mmCIF file with all atom_site columns, C-alpha atoms in Angstrom:
data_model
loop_
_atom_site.group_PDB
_atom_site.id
_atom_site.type_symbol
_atom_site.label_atom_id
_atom_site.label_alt_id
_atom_site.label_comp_id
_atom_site.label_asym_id
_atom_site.label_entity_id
_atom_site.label_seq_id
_atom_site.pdbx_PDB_ins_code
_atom_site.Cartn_x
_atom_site.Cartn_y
_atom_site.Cartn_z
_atom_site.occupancy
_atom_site.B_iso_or_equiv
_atom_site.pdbx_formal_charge
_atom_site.auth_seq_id
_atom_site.auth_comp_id
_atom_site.auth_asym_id
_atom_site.auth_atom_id
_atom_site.pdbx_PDB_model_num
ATOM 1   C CA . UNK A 1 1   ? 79.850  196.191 322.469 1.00 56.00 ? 1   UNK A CA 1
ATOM 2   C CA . UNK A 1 2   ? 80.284  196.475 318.569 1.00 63.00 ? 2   UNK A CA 1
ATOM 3   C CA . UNK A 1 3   ? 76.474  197.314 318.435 1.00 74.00 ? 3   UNK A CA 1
ATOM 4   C CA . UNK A 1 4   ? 76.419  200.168 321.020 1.00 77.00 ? 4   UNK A CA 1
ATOM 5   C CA . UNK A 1 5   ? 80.326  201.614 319.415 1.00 76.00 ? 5   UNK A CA 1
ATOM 6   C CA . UNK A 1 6   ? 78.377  202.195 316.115 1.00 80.00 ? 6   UNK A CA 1
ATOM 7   C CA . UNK A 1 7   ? 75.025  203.532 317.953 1.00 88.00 ? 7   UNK A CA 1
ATOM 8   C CA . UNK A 1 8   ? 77.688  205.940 319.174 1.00 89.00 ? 8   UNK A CA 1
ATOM 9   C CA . UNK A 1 9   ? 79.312  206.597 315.708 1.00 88.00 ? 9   UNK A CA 1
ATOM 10  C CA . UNK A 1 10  ? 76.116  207.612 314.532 1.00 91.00 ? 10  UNK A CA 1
ATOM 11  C CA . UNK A 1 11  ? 75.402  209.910 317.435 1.00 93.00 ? 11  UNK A CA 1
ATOM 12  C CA . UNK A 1 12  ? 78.285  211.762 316.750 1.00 93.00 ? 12  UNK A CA 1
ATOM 13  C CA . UNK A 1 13  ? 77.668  212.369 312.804 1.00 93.00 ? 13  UNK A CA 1
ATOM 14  C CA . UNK A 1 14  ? 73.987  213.307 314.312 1.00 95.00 ? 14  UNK A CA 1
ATOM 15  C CA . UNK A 1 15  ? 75.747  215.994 316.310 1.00 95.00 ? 15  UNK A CA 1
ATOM 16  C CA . UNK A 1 16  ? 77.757  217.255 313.460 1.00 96.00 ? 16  UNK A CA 1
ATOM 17  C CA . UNK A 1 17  ? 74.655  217.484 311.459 1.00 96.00 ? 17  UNK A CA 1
ATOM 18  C CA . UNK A 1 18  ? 73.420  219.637 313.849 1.00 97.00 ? 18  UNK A CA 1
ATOM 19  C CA . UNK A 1 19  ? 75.968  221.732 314.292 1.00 97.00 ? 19  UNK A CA 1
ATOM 20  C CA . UNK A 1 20  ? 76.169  222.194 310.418 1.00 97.00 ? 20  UNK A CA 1
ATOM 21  C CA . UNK A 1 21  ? 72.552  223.584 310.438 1.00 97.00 ? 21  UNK A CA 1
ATOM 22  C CA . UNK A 1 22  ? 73.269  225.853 313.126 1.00 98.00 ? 22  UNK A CA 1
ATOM 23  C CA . UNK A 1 23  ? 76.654  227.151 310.826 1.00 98.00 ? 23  UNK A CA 1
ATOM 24  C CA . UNK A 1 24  ? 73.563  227.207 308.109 1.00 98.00 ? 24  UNK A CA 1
ATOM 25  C CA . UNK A 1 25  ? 70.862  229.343 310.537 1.00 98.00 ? 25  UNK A CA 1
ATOM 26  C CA . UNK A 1 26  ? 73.516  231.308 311.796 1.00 98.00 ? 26  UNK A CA 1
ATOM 27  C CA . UNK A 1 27  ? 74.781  232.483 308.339 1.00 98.00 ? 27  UNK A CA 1
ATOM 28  C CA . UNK A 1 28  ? 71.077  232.937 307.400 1.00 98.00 ? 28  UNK A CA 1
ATOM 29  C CA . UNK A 1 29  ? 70.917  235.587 309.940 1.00 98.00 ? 29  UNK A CA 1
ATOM 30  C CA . UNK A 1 30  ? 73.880  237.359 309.819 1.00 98.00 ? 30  UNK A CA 1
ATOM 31  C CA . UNK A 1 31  ? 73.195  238.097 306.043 1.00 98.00 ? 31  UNK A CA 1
ATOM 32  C CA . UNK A 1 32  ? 69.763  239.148 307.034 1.00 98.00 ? 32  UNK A CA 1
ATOM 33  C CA . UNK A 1 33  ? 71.600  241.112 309.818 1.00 98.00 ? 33  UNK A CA 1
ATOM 34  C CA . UNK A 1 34  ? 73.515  242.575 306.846 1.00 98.00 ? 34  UNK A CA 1
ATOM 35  C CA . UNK A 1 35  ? 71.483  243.913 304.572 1.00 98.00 ? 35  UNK A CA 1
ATOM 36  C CA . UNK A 1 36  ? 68.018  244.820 306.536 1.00 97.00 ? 36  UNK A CA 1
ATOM 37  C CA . UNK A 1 37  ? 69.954  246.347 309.237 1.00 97.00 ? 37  UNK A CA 1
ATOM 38  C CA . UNK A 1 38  ? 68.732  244.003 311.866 1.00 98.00 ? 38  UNK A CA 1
ATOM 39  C CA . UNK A 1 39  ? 70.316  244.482 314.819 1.00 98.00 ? 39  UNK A CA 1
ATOM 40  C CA . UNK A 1 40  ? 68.374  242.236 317.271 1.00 97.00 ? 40  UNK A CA 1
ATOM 41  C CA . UNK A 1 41  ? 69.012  239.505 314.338 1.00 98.00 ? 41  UNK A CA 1
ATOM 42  C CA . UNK A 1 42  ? 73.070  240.693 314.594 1.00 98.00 ? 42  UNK A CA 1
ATOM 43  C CA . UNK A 1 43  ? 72.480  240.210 318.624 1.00 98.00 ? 43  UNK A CA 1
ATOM 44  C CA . UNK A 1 44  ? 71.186  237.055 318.438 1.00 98.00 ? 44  UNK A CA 1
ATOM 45  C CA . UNK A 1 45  ? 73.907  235.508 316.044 1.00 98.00 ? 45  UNK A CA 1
ATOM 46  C CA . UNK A 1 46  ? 76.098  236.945 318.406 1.00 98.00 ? 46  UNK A CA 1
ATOM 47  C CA . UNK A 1 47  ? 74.509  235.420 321.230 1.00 98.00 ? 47  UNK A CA 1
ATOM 48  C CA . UNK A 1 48  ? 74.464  232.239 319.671 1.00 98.00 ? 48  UNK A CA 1
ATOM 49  C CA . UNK A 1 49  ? 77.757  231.363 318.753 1.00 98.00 ? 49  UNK A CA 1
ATOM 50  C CA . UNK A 1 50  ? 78.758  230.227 322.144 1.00 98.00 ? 50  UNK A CA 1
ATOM 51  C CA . UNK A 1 51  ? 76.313  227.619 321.239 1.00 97.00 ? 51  UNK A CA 1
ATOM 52  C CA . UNK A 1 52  ? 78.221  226.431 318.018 1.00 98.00 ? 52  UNK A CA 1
ATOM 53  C CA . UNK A 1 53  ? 81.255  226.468 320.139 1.00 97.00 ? 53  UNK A CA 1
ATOM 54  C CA . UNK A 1 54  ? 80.318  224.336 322.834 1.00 98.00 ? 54  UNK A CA 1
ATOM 55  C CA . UNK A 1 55  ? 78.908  221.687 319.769 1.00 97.00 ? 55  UNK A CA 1
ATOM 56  C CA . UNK A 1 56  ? 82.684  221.623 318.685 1.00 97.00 ? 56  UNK A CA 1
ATOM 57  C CA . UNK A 1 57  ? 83.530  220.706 321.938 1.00 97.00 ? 57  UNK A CA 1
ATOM 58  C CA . UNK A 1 58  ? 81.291  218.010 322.683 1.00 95.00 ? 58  UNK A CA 1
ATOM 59  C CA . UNK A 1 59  ? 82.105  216.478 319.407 1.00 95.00 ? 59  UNK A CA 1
ATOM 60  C CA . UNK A 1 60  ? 85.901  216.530 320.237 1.00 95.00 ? 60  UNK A CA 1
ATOM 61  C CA . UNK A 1 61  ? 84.529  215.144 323.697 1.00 95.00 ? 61  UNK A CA 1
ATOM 62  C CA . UNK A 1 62  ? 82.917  212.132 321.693 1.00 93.00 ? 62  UNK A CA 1
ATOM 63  C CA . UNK A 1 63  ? 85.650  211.677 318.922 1.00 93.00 ? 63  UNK A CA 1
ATOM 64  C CA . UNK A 1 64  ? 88.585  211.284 321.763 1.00 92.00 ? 64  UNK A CA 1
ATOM 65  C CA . UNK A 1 65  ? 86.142  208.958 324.009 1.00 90.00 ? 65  UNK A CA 1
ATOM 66  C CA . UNK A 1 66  ? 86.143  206.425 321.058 1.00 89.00 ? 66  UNK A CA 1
ATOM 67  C CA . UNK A 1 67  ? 89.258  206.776 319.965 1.00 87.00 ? 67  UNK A CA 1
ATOM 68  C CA . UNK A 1 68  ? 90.542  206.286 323.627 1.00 86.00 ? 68  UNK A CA 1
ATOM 69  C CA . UNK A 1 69  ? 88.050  203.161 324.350 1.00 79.00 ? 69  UNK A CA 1
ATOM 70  C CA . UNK A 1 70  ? 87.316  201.296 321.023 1.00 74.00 ? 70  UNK A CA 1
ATOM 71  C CA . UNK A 1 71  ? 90.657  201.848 318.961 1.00 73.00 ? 71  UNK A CA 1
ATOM 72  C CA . UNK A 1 72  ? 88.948  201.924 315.766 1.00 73.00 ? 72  UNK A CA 1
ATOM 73  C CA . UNK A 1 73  ? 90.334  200.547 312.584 1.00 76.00 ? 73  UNK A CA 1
ATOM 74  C CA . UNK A 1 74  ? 89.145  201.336 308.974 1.00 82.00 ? 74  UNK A CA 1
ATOM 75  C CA . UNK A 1 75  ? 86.330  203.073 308.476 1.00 83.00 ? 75  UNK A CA 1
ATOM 76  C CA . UNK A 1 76  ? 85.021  203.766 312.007 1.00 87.00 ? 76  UNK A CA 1
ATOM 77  C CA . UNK A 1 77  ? 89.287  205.531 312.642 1.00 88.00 ? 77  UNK A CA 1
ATOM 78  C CA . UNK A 1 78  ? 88.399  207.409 309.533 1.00 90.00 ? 78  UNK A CA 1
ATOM 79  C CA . UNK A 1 79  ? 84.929  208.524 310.610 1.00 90.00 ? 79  UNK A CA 1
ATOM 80  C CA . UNK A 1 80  ? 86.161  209.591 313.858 1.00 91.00 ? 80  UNK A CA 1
ATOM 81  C CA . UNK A 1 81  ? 89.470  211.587 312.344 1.00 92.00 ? 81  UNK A CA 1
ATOM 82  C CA . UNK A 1 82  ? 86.961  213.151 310.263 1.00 94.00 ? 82  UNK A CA 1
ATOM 83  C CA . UNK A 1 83  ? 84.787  214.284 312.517 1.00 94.00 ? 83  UNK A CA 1
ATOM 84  C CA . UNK A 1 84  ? 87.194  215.925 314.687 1.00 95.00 ? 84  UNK A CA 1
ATOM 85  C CA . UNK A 1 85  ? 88.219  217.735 311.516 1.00 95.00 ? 85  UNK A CA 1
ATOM 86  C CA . UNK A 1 86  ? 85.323  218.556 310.617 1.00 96.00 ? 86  UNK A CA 1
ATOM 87  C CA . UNK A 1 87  ? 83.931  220.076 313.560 1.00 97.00 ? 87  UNK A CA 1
ATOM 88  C CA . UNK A 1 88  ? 86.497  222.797 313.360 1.00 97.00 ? 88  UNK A CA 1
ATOM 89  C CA . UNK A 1 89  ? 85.852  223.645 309.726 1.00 97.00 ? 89  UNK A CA 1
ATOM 90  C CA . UNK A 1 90  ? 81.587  223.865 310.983 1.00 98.00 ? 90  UNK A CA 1
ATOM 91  C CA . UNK A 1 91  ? 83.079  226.042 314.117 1.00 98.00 ? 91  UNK A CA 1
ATOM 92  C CA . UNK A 1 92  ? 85.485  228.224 312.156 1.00 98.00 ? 92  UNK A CA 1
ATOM 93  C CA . UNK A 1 93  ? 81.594  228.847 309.797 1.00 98.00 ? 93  UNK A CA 1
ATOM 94  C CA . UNK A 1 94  ? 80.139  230.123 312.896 1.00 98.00 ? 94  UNK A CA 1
ATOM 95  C CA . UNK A 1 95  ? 83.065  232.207 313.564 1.00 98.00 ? 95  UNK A CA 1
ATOM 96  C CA . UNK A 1 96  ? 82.653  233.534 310.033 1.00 98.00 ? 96  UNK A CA 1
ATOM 97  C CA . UNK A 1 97  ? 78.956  234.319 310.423 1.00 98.00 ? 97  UNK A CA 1
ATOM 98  C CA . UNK A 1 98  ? 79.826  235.936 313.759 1.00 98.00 ? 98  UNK A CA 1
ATOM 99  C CA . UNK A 1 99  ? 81.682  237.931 312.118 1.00 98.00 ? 99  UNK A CA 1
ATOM 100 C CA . UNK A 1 100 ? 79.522  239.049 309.499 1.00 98.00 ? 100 UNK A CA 1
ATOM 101 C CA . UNK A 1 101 ? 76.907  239.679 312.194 1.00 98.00 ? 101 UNK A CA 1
ATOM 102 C CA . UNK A 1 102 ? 79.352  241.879 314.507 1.00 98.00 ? 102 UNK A CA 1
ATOM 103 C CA . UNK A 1 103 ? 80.048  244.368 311.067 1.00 97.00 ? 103 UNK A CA 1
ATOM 104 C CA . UNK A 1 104 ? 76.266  244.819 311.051 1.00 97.00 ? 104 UNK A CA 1
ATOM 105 C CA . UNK A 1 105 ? 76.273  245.548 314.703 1.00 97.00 ? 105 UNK A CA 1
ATOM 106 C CA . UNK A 1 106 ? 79.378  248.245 313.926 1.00 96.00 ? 106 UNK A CA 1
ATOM 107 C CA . UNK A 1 107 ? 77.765  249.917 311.645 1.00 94.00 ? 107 UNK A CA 1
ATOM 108 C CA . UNK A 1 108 ? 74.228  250.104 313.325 1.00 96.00 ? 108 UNK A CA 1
ATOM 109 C CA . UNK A 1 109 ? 71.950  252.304 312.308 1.00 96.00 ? 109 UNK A CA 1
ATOM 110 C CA . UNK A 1 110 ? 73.634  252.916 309.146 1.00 95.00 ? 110 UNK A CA 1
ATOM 111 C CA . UNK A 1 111 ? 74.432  250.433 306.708 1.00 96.00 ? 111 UNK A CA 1
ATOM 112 C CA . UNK A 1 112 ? 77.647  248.428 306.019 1.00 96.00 ? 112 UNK A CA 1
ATOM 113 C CA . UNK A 1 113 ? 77.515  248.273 302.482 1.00 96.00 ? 113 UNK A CA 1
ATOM 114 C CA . UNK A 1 114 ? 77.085  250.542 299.512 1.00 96.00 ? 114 UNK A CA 1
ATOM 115 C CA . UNK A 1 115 ? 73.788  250.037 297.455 1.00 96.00 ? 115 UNK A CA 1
ATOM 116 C CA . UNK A 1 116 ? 75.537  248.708 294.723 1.00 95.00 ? 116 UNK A CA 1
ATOM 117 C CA . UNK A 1 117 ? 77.391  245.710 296.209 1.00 97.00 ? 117 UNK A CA 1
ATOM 118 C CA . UNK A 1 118 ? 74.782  244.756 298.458 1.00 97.00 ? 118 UNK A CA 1
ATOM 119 C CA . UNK A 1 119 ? 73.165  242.220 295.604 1.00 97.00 ? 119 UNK A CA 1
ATOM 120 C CA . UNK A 1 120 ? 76.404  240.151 295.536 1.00 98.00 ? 120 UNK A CA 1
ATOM 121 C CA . UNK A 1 121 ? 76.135  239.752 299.261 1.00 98.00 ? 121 UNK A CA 1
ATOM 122 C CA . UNK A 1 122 ? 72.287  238.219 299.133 1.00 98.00 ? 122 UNK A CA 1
ATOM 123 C CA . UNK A 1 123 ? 73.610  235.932 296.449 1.00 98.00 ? 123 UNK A CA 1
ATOM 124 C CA . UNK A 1 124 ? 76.528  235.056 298.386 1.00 98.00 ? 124 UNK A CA 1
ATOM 125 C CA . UNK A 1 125 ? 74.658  234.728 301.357 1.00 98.00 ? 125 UNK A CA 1
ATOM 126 C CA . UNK A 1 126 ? 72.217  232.055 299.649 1.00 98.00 ? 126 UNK A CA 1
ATOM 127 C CA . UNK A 1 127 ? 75.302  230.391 298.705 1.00 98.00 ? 127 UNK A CA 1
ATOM 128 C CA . UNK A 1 128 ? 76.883  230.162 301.591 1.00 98.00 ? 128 UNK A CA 1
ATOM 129 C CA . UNK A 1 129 ? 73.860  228.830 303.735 1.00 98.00 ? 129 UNK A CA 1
ATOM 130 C CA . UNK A 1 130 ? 73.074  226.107 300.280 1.00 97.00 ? 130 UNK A CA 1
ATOM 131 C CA . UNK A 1 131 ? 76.293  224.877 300.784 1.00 98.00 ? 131 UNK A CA 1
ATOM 132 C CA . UNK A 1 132 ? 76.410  224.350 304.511 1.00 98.00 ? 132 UNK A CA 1
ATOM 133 C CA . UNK A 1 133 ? 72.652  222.808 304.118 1.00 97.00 ? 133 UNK A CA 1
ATOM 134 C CA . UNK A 1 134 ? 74.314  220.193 301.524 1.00 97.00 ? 134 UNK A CA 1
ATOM 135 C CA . UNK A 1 135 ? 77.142  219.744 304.207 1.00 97.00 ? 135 UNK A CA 1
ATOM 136 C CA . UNK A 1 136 ? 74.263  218.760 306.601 1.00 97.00 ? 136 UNK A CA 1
ATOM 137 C CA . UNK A 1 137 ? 72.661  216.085 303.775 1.00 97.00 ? 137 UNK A CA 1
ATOM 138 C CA . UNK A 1 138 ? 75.902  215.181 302.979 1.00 96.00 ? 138 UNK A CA 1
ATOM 139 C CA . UNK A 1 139 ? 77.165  214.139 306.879 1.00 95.00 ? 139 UNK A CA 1
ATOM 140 C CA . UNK A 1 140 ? 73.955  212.023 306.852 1.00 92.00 ? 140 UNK A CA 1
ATOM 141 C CA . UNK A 1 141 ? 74.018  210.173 303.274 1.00 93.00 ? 141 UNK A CA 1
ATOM 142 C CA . UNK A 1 142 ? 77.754  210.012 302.942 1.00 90.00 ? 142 UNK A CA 1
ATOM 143 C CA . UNK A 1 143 ? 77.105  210.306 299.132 1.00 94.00 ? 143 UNK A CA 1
ATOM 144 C CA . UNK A 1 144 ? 80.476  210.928 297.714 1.00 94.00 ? 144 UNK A CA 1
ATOM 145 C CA . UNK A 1 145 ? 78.474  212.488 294.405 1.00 94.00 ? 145 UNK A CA 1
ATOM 146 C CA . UNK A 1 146 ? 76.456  215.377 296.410 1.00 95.00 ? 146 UNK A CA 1
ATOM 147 C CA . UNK A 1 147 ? 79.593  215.872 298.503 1.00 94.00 ? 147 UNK A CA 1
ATOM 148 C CA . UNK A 1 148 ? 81.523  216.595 295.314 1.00 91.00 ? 148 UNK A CA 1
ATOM 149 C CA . UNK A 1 149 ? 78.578  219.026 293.648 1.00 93.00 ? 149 UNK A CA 1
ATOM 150 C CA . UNK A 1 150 ? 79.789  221.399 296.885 1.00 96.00 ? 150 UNK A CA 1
ATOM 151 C CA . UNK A 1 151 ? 82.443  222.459 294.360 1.00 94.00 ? 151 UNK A CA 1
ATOM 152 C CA . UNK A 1 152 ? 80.409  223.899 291.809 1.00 94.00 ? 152 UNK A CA 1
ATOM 153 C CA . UNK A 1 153 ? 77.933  226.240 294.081 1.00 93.00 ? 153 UNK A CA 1
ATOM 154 C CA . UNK A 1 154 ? 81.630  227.597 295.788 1.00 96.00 ? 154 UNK A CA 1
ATOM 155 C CA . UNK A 1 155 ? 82.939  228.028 292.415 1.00 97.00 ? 155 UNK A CA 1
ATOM 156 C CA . UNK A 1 156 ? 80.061  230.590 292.095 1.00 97.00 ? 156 UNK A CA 1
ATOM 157 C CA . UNK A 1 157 ? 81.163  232.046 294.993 1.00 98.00 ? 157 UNK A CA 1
ATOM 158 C CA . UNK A 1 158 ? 84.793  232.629 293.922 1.00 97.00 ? 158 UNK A CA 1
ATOM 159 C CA . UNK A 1 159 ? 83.475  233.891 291.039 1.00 98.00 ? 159 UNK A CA 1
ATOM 160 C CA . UNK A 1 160 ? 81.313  236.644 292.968 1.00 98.00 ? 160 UNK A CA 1
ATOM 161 C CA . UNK A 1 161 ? 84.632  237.274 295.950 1.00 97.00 ? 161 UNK A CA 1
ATOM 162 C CA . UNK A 1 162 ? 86.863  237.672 292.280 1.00 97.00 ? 162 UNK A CA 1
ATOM 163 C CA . UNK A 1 163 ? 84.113  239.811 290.890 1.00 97.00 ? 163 UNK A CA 1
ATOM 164 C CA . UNK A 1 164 ? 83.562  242.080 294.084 1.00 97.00 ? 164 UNK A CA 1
ATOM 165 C CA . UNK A 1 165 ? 87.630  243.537 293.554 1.00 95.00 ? 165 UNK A CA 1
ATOM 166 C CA . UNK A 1 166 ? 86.429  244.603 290.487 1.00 96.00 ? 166 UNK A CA 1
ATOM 167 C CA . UNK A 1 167 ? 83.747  246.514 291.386 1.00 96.00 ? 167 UNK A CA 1
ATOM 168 C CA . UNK A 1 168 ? 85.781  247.956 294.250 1.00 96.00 ? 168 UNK A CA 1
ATOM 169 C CA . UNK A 1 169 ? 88.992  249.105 292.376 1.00 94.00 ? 169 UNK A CA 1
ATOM 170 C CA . UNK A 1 170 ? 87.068  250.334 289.554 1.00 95.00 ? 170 UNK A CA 1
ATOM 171 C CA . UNK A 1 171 ? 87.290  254.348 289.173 1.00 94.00 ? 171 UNK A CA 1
ATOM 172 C CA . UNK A 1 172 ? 83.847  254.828 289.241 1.00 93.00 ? 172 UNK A CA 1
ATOM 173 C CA . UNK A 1 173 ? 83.855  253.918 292.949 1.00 96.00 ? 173 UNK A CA 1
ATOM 174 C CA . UNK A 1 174 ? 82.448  256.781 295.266 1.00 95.00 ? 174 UNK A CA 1
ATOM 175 C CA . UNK A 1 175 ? 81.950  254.996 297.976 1.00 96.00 ? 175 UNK A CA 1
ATOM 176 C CA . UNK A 1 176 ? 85.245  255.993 300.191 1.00 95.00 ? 176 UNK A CA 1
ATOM 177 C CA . UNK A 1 177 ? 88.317  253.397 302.108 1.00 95.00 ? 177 UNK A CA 1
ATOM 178 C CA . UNK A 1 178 ? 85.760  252.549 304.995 1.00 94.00 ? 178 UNK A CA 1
ATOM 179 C CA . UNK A 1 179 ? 83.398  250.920 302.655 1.00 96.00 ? 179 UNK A CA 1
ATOM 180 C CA . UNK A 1 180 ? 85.935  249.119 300.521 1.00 96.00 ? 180 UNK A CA 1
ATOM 181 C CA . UNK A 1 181 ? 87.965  247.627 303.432 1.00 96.00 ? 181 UNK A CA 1
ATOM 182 C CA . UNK A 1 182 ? 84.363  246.443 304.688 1.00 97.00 ? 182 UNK A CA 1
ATOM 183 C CA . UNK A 1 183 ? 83.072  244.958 301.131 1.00 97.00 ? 183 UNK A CA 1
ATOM 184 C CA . UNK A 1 184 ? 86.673  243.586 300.699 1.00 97.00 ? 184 UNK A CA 1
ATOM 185 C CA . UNK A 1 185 ? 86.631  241.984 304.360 1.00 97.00 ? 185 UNK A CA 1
ATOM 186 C CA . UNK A 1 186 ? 82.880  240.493 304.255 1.00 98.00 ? 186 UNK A CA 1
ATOM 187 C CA . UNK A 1 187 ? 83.638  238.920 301.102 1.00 98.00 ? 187 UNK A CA 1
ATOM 188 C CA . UNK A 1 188 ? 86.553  237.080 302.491 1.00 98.00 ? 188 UNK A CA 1
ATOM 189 C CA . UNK A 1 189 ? 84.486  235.961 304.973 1.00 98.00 ? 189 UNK A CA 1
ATOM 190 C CA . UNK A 1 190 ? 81.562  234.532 302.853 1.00 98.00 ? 190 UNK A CA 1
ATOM 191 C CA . UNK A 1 191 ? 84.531  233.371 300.409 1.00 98.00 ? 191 UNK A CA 1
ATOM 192 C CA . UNK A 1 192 ? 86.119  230.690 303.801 1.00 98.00 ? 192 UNK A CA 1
ATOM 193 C CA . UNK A 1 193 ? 83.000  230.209 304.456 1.00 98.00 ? 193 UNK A CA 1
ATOM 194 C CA . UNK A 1 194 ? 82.323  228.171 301.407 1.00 98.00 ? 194 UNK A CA 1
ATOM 195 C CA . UNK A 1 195 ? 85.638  226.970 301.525 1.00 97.00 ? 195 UNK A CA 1
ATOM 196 C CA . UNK A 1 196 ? 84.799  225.678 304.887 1.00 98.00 ? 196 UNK A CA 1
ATOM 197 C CA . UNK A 1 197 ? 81.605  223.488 303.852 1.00 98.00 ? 197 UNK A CA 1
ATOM 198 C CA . UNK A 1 198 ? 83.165  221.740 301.246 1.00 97.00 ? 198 UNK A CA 1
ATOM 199 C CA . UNK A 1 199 ? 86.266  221.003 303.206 1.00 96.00 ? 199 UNK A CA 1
ATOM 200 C CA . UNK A 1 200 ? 83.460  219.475 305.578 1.00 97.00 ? 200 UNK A CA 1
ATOM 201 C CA . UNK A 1 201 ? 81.783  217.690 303.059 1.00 96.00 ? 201 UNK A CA 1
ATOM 202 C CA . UNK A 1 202 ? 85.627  216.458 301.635 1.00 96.00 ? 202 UNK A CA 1
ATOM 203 C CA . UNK A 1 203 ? 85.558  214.692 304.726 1.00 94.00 ? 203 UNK A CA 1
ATOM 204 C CA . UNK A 1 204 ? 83.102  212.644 304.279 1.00 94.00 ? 204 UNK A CA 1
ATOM 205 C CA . UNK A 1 205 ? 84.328  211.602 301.091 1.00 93.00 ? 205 UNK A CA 1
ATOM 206 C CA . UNK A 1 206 ? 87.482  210.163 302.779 1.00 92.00 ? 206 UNK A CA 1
ATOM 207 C CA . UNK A 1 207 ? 85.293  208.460 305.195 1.00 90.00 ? 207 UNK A CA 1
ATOM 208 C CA . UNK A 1 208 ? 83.776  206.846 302.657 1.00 88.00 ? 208 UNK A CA 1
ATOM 209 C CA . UNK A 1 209 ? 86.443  206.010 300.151 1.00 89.00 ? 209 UNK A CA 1
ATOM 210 C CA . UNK A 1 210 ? 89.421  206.472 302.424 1.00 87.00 ? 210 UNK A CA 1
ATOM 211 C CA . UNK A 1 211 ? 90.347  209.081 299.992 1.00 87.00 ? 211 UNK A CA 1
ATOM 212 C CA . UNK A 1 212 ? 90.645  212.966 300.099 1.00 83.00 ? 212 UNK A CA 1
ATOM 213 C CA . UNK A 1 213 ? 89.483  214.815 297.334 1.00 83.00 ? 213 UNK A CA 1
ATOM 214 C CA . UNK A 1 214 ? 92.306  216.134 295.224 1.00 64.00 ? 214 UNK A CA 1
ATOM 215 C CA . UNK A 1 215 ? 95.103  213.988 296.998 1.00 51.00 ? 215 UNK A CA 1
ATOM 216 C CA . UNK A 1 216 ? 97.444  212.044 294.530 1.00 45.00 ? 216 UNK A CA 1
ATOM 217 C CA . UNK A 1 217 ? 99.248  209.453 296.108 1.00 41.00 ? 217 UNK A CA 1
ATOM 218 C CA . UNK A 1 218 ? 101.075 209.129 292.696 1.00 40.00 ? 218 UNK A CA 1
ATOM 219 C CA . UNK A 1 219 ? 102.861 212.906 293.845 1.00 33.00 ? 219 UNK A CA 1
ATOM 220 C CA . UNK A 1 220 ? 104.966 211.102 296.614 1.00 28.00 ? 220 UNK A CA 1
#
């Protein structure tokens, strides 16, 4: 029985995996989507996301089938807790891609985003699918070290969300409200995003030290 509950442990950080890569593709595409104009590539991220949401759900499934049969202690309670958790943080990232990929639709033909932001948004959007591809590594290896590095590729997207107010308030902008609210919106998006994987990859740090990242017990 022991031998088949942990077959099924695994199964279920196998299906997180997966649904981090399709967070990853989907993100991918909607920044594609974004700044070529692609609206069959907006469609199909569209399309998709029903796809993300239904991987949620059968994780959930999974998590409160284990929790309800095997009463897990330890490690195996903490791997399950964190999986439910986490598979909302990896749907919310297909929400967030969605709706990067419904702006692009919106706009279609024309582009969302002024010339001169557009840059930031191709680095963010590397970013944000890096970080949800180390999530995926991450829910596999359950090595506290690469799930802590997270931090420092969505520190350079803070950096980039902080930087894109900037550019938008400045006086030199010509670009109009319609295109600020959108740069100012899309950012936030890419911004949770990020926020998103670590939080993800945070919980497999507590799986494997029973410990969130940035809790101190000492603050009680």
């Amino acid at each position: 029985m022991r031998e088949a509950y942990h077959v099924e442990l695994e199964r279920l950080a196998d299906n997180l995996a997966e649904m981090c890569g399709m967070a990853a593709t989907a993100m991918e595409r909607a920044t594609t989507s974004l700044l070529e104009t692609n609206l069959p590539l907006a469609e199909q991220v569209i399309s998709d996301d029903q796809k993300i949401d239904d991987a949620r759900a059968r994780c959930e499934e999974q998590a409160y089938a284990l929790l309800a049969l095997q009463a897990p202690v330890a490690t195996d309670l903490r791997t399950v807790l964190a999986a439910i958790h986490a598979a909302e943080s990896l749907e919310r990232m297909g929400d967030l891609a969605l709706h990067v990929a419904r702006a692009a639709r919106r706009r279609h033909p024309e582009p969302v985003l002024p010339a001169e932001v557009a840059p930031y948004f191709a680095e963010m959007g590397k970013l944000a699918v890096r970080l949800a591809r180390q999530a995926e590594d991450v829910i596999h290896t359950r090595d506290v070290e690469a799930a802590r590095s997270l931090d420092i590729a969505d520190d350079e997207m803070d950096d980039i969300h902080r930087h894109l107010f900037t550019v938008i308030m400045d006086k030199n902008w010509q670009h109009g409200v319609a295109a600020a609210v959108d740069t100012t919106l899309l950012g936030r998006f890419y911004e949770r995003y990020g926020d998103h994987a670590v939080s993800v990859a945070n919980r497999m740090v507590f799986v494997a030290t029973g410990k969130m990242p940035g809790y101190n017990s000492d603050e009680l």
